[in-house]
C-alpha positions as YAML, in Angstrom:
chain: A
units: angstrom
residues:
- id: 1
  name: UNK
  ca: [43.31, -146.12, 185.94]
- id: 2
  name: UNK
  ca: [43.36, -143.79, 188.95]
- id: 3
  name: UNK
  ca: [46.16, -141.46, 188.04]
- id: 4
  name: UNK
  ca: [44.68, -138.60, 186.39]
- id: 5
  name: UNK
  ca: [46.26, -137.25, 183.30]
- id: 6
  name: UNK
  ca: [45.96, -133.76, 182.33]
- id: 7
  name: UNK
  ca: [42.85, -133.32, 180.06]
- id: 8
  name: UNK
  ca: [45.24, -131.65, 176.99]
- id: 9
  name: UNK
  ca: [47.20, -135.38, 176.89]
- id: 10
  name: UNK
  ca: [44.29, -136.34, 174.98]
- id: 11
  name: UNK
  ca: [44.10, -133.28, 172.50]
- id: 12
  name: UNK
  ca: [47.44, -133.79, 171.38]
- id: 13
  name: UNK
  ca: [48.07, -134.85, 168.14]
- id: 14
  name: UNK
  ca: [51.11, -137.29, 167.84]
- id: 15
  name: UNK
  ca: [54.34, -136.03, 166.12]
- id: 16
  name: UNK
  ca: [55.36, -138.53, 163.32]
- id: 17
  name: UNK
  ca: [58.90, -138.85, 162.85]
- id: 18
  name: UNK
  ca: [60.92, -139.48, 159.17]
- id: 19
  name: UNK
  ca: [60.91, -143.27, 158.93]
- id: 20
  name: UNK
  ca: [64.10, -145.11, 157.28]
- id: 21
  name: UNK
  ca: [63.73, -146.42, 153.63]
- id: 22
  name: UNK
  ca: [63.29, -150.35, 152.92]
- id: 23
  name: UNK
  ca: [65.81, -151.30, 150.05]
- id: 24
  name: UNK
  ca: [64.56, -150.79, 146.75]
- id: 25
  name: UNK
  ca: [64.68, -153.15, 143.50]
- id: 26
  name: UNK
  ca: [68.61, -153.24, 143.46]
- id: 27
  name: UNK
  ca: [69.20, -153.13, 147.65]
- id: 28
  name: UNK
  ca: [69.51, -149.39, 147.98]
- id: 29
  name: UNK
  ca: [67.81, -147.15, 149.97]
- id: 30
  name: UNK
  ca: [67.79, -143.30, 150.86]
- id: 31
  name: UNK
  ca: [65.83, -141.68, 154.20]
- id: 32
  name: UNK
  ca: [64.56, -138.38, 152.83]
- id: 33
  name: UNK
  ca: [61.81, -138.48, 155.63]
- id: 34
  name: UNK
  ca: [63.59, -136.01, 157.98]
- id: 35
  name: UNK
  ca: [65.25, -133.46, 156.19]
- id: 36
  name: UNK
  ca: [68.89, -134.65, 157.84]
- id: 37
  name: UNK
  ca: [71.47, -133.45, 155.97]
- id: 38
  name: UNK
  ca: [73.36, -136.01, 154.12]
- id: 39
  name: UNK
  ca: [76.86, -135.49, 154.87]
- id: 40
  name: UNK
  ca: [79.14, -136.72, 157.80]
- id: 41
  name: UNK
  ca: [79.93, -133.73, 160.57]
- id: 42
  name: UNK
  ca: [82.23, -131.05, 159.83]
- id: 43
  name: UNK
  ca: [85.51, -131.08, 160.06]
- id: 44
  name: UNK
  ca: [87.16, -131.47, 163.64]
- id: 45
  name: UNK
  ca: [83.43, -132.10, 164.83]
- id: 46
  name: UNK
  ca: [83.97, -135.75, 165.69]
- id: 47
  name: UNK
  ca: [87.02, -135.11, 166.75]
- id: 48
  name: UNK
  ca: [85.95, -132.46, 169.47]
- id: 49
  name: UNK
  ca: [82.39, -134.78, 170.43]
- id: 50
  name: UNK
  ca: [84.61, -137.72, 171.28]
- id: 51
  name: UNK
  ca: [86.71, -136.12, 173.63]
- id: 52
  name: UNK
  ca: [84.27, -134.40, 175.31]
- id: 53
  name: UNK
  ca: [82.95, -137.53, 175.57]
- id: 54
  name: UNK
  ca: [85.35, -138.90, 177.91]
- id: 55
  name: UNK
  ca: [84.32, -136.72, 180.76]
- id: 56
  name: UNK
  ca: [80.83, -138.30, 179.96]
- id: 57
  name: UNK
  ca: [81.14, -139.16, 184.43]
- id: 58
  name: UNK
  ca: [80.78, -135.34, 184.89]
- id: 59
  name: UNK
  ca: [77.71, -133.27, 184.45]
- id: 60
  name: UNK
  ca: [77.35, -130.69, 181.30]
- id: 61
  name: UNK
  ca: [78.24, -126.87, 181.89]
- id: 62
  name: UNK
  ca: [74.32, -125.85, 182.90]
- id: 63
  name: UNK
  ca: [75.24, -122.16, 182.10]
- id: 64
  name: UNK
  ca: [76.64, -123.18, 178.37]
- id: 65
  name: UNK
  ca: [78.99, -121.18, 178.47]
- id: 66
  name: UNK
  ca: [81.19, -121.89, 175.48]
- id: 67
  name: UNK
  ca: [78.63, -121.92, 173.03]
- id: 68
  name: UNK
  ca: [76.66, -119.28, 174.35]
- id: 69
  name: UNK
  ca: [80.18, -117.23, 173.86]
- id: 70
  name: UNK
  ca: [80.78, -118.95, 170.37]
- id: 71
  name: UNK
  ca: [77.28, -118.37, 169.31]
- id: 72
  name: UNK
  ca: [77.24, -114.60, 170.31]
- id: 73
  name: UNK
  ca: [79.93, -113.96, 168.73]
- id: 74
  name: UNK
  ca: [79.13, -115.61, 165.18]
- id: 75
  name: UNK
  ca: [76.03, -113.67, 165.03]
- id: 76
  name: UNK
  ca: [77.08, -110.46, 166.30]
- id: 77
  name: UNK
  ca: [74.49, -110.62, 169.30]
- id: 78
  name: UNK
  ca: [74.58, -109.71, 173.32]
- id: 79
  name: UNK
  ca: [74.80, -113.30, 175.34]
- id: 80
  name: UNK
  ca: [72.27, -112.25, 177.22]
- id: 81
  name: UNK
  ca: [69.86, -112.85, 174.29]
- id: 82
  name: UNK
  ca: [70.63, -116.65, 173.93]
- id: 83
  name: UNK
  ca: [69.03, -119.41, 175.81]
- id: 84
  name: UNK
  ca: [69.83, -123.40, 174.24]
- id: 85
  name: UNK
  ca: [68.17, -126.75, 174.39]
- id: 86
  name: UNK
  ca: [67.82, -129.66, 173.03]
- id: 87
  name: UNK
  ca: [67.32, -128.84, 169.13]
- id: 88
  name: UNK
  ca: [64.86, -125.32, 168.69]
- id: 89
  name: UNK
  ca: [61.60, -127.37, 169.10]
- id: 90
  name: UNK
  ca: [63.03, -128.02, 172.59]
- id: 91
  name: UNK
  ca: [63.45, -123.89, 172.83]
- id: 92
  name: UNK
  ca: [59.96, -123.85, 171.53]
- id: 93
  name: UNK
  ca: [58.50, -125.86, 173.66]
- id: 94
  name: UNK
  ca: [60.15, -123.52, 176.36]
- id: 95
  name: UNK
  ca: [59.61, -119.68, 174.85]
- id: 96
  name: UNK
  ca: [55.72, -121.33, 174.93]
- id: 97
  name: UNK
  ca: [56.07, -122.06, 179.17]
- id: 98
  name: UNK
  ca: [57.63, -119.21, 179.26]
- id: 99
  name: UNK
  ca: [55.00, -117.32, 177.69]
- id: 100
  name: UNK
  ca: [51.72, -119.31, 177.47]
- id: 101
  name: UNK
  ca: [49.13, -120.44, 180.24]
- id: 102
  name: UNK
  ca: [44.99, -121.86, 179.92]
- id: 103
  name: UNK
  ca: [43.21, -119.52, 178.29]
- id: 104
  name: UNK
  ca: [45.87, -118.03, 176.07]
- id: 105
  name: UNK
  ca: [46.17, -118.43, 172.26]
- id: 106
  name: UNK
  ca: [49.02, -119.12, 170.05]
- id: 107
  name: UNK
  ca: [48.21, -118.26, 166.23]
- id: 108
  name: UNK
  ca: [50.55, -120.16, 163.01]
- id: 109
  name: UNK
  ca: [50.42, -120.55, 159.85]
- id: 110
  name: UNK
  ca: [49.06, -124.49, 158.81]
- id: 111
  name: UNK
  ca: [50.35, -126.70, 157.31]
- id: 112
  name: UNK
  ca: [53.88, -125.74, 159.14]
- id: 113
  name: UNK
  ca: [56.00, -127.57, 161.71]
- id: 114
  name: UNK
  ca: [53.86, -130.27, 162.88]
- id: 115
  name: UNK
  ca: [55.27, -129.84, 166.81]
- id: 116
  name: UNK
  ca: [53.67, -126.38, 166.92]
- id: 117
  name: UNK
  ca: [50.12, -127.48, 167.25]
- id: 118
  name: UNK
  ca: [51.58, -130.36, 170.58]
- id: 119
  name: UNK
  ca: [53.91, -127.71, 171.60]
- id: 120
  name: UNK
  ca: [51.04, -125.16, 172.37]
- id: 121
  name: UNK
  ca: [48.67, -127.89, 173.88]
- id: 122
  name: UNK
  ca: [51.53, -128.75, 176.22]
- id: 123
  name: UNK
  ca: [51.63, -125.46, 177.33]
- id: 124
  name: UNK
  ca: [48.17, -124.81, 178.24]
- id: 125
  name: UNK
  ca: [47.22, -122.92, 175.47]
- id: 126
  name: UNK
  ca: [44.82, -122.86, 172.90]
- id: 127
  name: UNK
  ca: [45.99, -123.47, 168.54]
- id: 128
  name: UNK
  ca: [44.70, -121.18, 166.45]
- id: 129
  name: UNK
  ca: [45.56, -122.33, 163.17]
- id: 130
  name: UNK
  ca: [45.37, -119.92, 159.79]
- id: 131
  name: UNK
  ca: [45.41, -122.11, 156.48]
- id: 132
  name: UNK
  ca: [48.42, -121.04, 154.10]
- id: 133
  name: UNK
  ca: [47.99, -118.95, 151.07]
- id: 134
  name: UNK
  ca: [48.72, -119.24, 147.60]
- id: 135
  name: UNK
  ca: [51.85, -121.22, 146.39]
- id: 136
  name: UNK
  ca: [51.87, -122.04, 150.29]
- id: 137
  name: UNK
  ca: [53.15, -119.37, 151.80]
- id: 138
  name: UNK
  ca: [52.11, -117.94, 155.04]
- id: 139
  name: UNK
  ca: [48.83, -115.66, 154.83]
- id: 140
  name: UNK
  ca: [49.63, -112.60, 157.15]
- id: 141
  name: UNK
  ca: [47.00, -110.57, 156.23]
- id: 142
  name: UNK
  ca: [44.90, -113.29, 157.36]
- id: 143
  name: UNK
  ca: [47.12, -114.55, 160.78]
- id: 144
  name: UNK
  ca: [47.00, -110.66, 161.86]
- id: 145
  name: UNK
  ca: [43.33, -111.11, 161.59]
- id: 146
  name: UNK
  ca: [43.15, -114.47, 163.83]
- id: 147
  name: UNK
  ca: [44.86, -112.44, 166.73]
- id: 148
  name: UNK
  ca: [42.49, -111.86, 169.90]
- id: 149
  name: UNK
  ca: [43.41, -110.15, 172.66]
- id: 150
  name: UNK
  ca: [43.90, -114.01, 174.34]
- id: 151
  name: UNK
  ca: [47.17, -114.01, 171.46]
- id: 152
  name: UNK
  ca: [50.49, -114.46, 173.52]
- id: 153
  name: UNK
  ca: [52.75, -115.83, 170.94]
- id: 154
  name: UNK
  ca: [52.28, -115.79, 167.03]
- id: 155
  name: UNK
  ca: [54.91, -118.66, 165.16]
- id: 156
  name: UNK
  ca: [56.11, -117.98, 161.72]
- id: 157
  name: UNK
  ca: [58.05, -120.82, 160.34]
- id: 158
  name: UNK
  ca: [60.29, -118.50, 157.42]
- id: 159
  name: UNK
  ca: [61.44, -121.27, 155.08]
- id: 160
  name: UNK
  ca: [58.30, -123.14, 156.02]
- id: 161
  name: UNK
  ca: [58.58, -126.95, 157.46]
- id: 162
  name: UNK
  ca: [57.29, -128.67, 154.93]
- id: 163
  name: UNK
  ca: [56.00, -126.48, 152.21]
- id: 164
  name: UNK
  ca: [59.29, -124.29, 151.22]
- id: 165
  name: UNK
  ca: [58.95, -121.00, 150.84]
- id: 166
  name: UNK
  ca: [59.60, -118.20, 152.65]
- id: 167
  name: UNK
  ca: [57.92, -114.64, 154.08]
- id: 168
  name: UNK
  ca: [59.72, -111.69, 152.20]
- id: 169
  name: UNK
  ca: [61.17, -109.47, 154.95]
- id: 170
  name: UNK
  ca: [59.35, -105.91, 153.92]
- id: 171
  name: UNK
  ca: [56.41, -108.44, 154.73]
- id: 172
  name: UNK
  ca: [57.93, -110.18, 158.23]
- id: 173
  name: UNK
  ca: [58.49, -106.34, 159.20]
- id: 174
  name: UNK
  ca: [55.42, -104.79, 158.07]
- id: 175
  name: UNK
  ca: [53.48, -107.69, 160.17]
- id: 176
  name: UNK
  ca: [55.61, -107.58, 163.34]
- id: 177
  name: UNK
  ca: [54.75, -103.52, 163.67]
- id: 178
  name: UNK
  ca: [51.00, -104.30, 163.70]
- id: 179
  name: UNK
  ca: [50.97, -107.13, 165.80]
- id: 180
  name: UNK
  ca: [50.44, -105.95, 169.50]
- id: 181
  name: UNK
  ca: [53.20, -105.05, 170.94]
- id: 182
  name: UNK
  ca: [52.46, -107.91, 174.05]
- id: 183
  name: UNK
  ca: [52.25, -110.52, 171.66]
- id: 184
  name: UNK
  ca: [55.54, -112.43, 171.44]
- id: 185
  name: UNK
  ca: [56.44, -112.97, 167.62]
- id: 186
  name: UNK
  ca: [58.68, -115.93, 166.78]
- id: 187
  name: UNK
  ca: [60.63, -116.27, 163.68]
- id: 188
  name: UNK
  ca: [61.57, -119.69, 163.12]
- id: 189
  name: UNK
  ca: [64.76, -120.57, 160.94]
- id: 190
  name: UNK
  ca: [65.71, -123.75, 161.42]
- id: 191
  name: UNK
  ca: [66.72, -123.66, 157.46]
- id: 192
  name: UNK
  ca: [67.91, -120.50, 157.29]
- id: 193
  name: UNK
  ca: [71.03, -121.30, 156.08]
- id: 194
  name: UNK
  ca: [69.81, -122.82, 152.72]
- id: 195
  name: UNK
  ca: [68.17, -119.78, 151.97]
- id: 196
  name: UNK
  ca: [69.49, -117.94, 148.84]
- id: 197
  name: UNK
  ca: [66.54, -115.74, 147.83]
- id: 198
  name: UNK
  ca: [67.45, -111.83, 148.92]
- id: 199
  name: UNK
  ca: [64.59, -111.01, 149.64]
- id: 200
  name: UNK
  ca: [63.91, -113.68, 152.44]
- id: 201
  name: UNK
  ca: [63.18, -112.43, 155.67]
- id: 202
  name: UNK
  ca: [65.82, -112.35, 158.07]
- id: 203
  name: UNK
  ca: [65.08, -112.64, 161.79]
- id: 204
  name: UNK
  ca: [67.72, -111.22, 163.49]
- id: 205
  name: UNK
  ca: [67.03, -108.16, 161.53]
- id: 206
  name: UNK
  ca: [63.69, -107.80, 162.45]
- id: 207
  name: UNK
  ca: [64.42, -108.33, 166.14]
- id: 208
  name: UNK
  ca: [66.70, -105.27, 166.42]
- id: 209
  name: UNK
  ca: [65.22, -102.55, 168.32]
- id: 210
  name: UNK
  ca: [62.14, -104.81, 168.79]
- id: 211
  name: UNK
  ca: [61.54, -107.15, 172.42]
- id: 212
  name: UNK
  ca: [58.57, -108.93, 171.12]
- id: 213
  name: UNK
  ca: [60.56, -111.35, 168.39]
- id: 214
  name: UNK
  ca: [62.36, -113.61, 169.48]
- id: 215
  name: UNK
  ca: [64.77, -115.70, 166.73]
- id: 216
  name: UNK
  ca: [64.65, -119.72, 166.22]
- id: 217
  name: UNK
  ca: [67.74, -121.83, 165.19]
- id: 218
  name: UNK
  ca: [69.40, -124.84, 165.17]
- id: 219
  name: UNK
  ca: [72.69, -126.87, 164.10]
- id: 220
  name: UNK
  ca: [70.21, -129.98, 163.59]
- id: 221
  name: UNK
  ca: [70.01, -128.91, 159.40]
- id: 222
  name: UNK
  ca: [73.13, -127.41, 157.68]
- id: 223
  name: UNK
  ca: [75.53, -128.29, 160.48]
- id: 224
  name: UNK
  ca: [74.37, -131.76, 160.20]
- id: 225
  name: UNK
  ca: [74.29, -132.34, 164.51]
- id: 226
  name: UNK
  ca: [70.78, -134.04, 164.08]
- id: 227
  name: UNK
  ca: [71.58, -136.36, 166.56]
- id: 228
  name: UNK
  ca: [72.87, -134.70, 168.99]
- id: 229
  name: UNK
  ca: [70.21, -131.69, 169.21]
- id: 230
  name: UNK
  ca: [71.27, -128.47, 169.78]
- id: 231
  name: UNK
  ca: [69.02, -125.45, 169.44]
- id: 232
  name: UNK
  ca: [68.34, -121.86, 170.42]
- id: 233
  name: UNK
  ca: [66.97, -118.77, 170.39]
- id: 234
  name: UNK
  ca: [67.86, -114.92, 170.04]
- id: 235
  name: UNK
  ca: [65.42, -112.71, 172.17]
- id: 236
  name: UNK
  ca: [64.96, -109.67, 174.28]
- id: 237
  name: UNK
  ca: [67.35, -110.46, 177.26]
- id: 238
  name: UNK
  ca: [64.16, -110.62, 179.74]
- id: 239
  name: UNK
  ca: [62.54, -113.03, 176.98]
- id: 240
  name: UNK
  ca: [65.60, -114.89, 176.93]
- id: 241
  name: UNK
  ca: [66.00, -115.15, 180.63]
- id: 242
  name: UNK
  ca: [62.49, -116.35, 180.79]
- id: 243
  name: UNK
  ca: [62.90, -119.04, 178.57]
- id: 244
  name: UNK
  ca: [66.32, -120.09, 180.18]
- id: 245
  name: UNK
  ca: [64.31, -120.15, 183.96]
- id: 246
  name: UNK
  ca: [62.21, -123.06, 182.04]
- id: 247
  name: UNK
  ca: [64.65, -124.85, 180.75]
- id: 248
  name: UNK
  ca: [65.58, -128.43, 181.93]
- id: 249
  name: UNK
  ca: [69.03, -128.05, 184.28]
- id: 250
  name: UNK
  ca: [72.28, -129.79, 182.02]
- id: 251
  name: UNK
  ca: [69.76, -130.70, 179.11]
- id: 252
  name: UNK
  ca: [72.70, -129.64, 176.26]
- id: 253
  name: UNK
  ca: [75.22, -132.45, 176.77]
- id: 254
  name: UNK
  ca: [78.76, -132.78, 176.79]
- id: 255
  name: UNK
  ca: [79.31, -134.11, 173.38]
- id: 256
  name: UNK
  ca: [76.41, -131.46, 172.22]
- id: 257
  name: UNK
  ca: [78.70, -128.76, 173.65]
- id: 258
  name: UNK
  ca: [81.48, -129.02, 172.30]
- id: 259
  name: UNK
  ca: [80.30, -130.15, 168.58]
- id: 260
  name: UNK
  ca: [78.26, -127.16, 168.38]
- id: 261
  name: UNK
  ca: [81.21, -124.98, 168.99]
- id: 262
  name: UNK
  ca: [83.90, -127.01, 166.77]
- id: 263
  name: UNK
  ca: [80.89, -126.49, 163.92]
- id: 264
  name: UNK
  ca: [81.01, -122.72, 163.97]
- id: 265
  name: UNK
  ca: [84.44, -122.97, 163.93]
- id: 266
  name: UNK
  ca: [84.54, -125.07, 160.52]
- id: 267
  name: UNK
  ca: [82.61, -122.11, 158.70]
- id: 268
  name: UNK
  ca: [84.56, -122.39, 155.44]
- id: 269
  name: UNK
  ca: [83.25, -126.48, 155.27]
- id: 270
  name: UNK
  ca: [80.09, -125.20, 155.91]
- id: 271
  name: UNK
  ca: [79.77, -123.13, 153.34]
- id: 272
  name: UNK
  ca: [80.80, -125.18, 150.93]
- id: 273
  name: UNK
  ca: [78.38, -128.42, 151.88]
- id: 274
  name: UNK
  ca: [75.02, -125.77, 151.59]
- id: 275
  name: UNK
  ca: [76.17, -124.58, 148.81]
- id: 276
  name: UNK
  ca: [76.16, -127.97, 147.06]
- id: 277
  name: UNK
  ca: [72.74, -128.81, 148.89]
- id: 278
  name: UNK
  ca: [71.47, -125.45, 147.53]
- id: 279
  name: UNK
  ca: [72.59, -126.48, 143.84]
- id: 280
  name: UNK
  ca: [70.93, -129.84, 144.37]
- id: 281
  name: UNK
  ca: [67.88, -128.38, 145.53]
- id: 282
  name: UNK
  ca: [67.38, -126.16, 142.83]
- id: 283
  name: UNK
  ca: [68.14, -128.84, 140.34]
- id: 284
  name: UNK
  ca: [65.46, -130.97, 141.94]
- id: 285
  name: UNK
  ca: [62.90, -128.47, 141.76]
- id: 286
  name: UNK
  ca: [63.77, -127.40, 138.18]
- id: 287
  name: UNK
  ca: [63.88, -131.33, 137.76]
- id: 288
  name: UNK
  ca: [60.28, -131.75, 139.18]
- id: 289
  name: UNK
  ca: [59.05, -128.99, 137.52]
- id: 290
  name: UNK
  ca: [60.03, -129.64, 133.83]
- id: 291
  name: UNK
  ca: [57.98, -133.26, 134.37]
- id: 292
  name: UNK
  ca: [55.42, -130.79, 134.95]
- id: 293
  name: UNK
  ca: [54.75, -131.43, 138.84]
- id: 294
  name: UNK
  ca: [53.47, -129.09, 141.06]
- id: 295
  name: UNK
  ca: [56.15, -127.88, 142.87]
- id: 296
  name: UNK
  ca: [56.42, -124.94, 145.64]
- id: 297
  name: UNK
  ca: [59.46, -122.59, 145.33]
- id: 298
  name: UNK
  ca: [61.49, -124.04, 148.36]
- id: 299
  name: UNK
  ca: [64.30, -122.45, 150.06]
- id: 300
  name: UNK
  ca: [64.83, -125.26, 151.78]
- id: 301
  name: UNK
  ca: [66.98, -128.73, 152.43]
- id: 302
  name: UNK
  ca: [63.38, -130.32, 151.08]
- id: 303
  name: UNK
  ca: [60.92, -129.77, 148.34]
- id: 304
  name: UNK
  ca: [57.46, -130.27, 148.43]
- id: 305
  name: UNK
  ca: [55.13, -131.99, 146.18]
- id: 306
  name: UNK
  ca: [51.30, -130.70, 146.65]
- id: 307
  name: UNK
  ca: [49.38, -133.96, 145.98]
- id: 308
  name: UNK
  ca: [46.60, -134.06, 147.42]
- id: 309
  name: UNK
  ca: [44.73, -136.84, 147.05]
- id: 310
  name: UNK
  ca: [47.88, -139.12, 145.32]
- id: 311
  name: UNK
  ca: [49.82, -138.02, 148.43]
- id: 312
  name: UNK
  ca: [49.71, -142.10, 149.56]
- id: 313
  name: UNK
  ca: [50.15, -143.80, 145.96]
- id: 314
  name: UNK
  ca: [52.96, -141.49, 145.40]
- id: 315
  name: UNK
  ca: [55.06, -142.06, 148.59]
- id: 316
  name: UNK
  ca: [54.30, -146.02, 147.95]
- id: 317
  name: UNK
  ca: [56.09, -145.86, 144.72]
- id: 318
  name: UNK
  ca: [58.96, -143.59, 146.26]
- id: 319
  name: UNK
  ca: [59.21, -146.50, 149.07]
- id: 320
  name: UNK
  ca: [59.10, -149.25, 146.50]
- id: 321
  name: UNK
  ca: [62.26, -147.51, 145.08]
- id: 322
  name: UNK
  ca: [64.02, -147.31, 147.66]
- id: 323
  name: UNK
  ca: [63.16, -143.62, 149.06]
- id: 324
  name: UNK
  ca: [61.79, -143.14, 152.51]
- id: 325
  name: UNK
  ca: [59.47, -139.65, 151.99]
- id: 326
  name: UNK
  ca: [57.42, -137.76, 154.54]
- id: 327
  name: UNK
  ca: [53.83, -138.05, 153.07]
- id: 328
  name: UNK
  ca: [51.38, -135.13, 155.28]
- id: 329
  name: UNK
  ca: [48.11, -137.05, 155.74]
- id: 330
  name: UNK
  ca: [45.80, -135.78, 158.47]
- id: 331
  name: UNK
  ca: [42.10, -137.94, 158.39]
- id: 332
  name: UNK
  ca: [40.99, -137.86, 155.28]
- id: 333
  name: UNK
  ca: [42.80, -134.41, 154.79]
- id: 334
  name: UNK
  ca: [45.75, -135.26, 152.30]
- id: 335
  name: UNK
  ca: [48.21, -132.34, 151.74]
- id: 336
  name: UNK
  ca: [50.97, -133.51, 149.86]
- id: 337
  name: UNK
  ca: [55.13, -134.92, 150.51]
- id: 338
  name: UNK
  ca: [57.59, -133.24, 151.54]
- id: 339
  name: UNK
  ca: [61.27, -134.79, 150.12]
- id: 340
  name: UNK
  ca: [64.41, -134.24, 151.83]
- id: 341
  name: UNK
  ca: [67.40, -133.18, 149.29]
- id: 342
  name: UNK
  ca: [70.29, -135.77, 149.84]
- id: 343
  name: UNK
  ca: [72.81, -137.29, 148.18]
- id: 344
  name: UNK
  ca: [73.42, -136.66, 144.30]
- id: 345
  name: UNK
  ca: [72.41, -140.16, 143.73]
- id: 346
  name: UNK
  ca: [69.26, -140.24, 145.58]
- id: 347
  name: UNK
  ca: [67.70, -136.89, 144.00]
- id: 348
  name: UNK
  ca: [68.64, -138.79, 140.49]
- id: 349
  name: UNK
  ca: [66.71, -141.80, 141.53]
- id: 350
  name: UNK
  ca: [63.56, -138.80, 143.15]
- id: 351
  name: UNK
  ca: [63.31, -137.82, 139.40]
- id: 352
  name: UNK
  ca: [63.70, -140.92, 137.92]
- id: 353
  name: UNK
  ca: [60.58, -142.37, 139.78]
- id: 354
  name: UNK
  ca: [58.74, -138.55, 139.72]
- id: 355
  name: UNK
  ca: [58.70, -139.49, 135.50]
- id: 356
  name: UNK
  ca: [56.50, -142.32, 136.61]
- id: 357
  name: UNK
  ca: [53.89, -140.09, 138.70]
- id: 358
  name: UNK
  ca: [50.43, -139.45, 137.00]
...
């Protein structure tokens, strides 16, 4: 072949998305591969998509203006701190162009979000992965030793894609002060929503008075716009403007636009549909648990079975039953599976196969 790819093209590791489930013994199935969430869109969402739709012949607002208004104004930020794209990995992807170049390093916990190690090798820059502590939490003590002076960005993924738990915020904030203050730190929430522990860090918190953190979200998880991707981030305004200079012109479409904004505006519904995922979450780990599986305390729209070297036998028997699961295999490395919370009906049929597990 004569065109010459970049060298990094072959370093990347190849993201592996949730697969659907093939029926089980009586022809139903459940995908809890992808952590969607398993409820139709809010209120007036549809609604508000489909006629945006209609002007489908017309480019997208670049500037996103209306949700870059609506978003500011939910979370009691500055617009100038907002930049969107196409779900937060897409934001990602940009605060690391924005930020990263060869020879730079990019520390995060692992295992976590399995675009971070592709996302970093896009950009030129070299992983530096730091294995998770006990109950597998992030190990700070241990990522603030793995920064160089080549560190540009450090990624904290606070509930943690796929393991569950989350960084205590005395901890997020004791970390960000010693990290140099030229390294950019960035707090991902994708699931922050589901979160009901207190003493969970909160990112917006930590980013006051601070222009090295920037702030990861997303309406992909509790507002249930998956398929439409919409993400963003809350940074210094000269981080934000960065990552805006780097984004891809019209990338948030019509449809995206609009469904994002009718979401916020459907706040009450919200509520009420993570609350009930919350409440099935917690009976599913309680559930797993009392068969006496190791579980991690997830804070989640997952949970996360450790096991190891059943991590393949186990998702067989999920998929035999009708339940599509995200098993974490790496080589031989095999970490564990990570299970979506969905419908009532499917977590009853999770711990009705988990009794068979041994």
């Amino acid at each position: 072949m004569a065109v010459r790819l970049r060298d990094a093209i072959g370093r990347m590791p190849t993201y592996k998305a949730g697969k659907p489930a093939p029926p089980g013994p009586d022809g139903v199935s459940y995908k809890l591969s992808s952590n969607e969430n398993p409820y139709p869109p809010l209120p007036g969402v549809l609604e508000a998509a489909s006629e945006a739709a209609g002007r489908m012949n017309r480019y997208p607002d670049a500037t996103n203006a209306l949700i870059t208004e609506a978003v500011a104004e939910s979370l009691g930020v500055n617009q100038d701190q907002l930049s969107f794209g196409t779900g937060s990995v897409a934001v990602l992807y940009q605060l690391l162009q924005a930020t990263c170049e060869t020879g730079d390093e990019v520390v995060y916990a692992w295992r976590s979000f399995e675009a971070y190690p592709i996302g970093v090798i896009a950009s030129g820059a070299t992983p530096v992965p730091v294995d998770l502590g006990p109950g597998a939490t992030h190990d700070l003590d241990a990522m603030l030793a793995a920064i160089t002076p080549a560190t540009r960005v450090v990624l904290l993924c606070t509930p943690n894609n796929p393991t569950g738990p989350v960084i205590p915020h005395n901890d997020l904030v004791a970390f960000i002060d010693q990290v140099p203050d030229d390294v950019l730190v960035v707090v991902d929430e994708a699931y922050v929503e589901f979160v009901s522990d207190e003493r969970a860090a909160r990112g917006l918190d930590a980013l006051d008075g601070r222009d090295n953190v920037a702030v990861l979200r997303t309406f992909s998880k509790a507002y249930g716009l998956a398929g439409l991707r919409v993400g963003f981030c809350v940074a210094d305004p000269v981080v934000a403007a960065g990552v805006r200079a780097v984004s891809l012109p019209f990338g948030l479409s019509i449809a995206a636009q609009a469904a994002a904004v009718a979401s916020l505006e459907a706040r009450e519904s919200l509520t009420e549909r993570v609350r009930a995922l919350v409440v099935e979450r917690d009976q599913l780990l309680s559930g797993l648990a009392a068969l006496d599986l190791d579980v991690t305390d997830s804070q989640a729209n997952f949970v996360w079975l450790p096991a190891k070297e059943n991590t393949q036998l186990w998702a067989d028997e999920f998929s035999r039953n009708g339940l599509m699961t995200r098993p974490y295999i790496a080589g031989d490395h095999n970490d564990g599976i990570r299970i979506t919370v969905g419908e009532p009906e499917a977590n009853a049929l999770v711990l009705k196969v988990a009794a068979t597990l041994r």
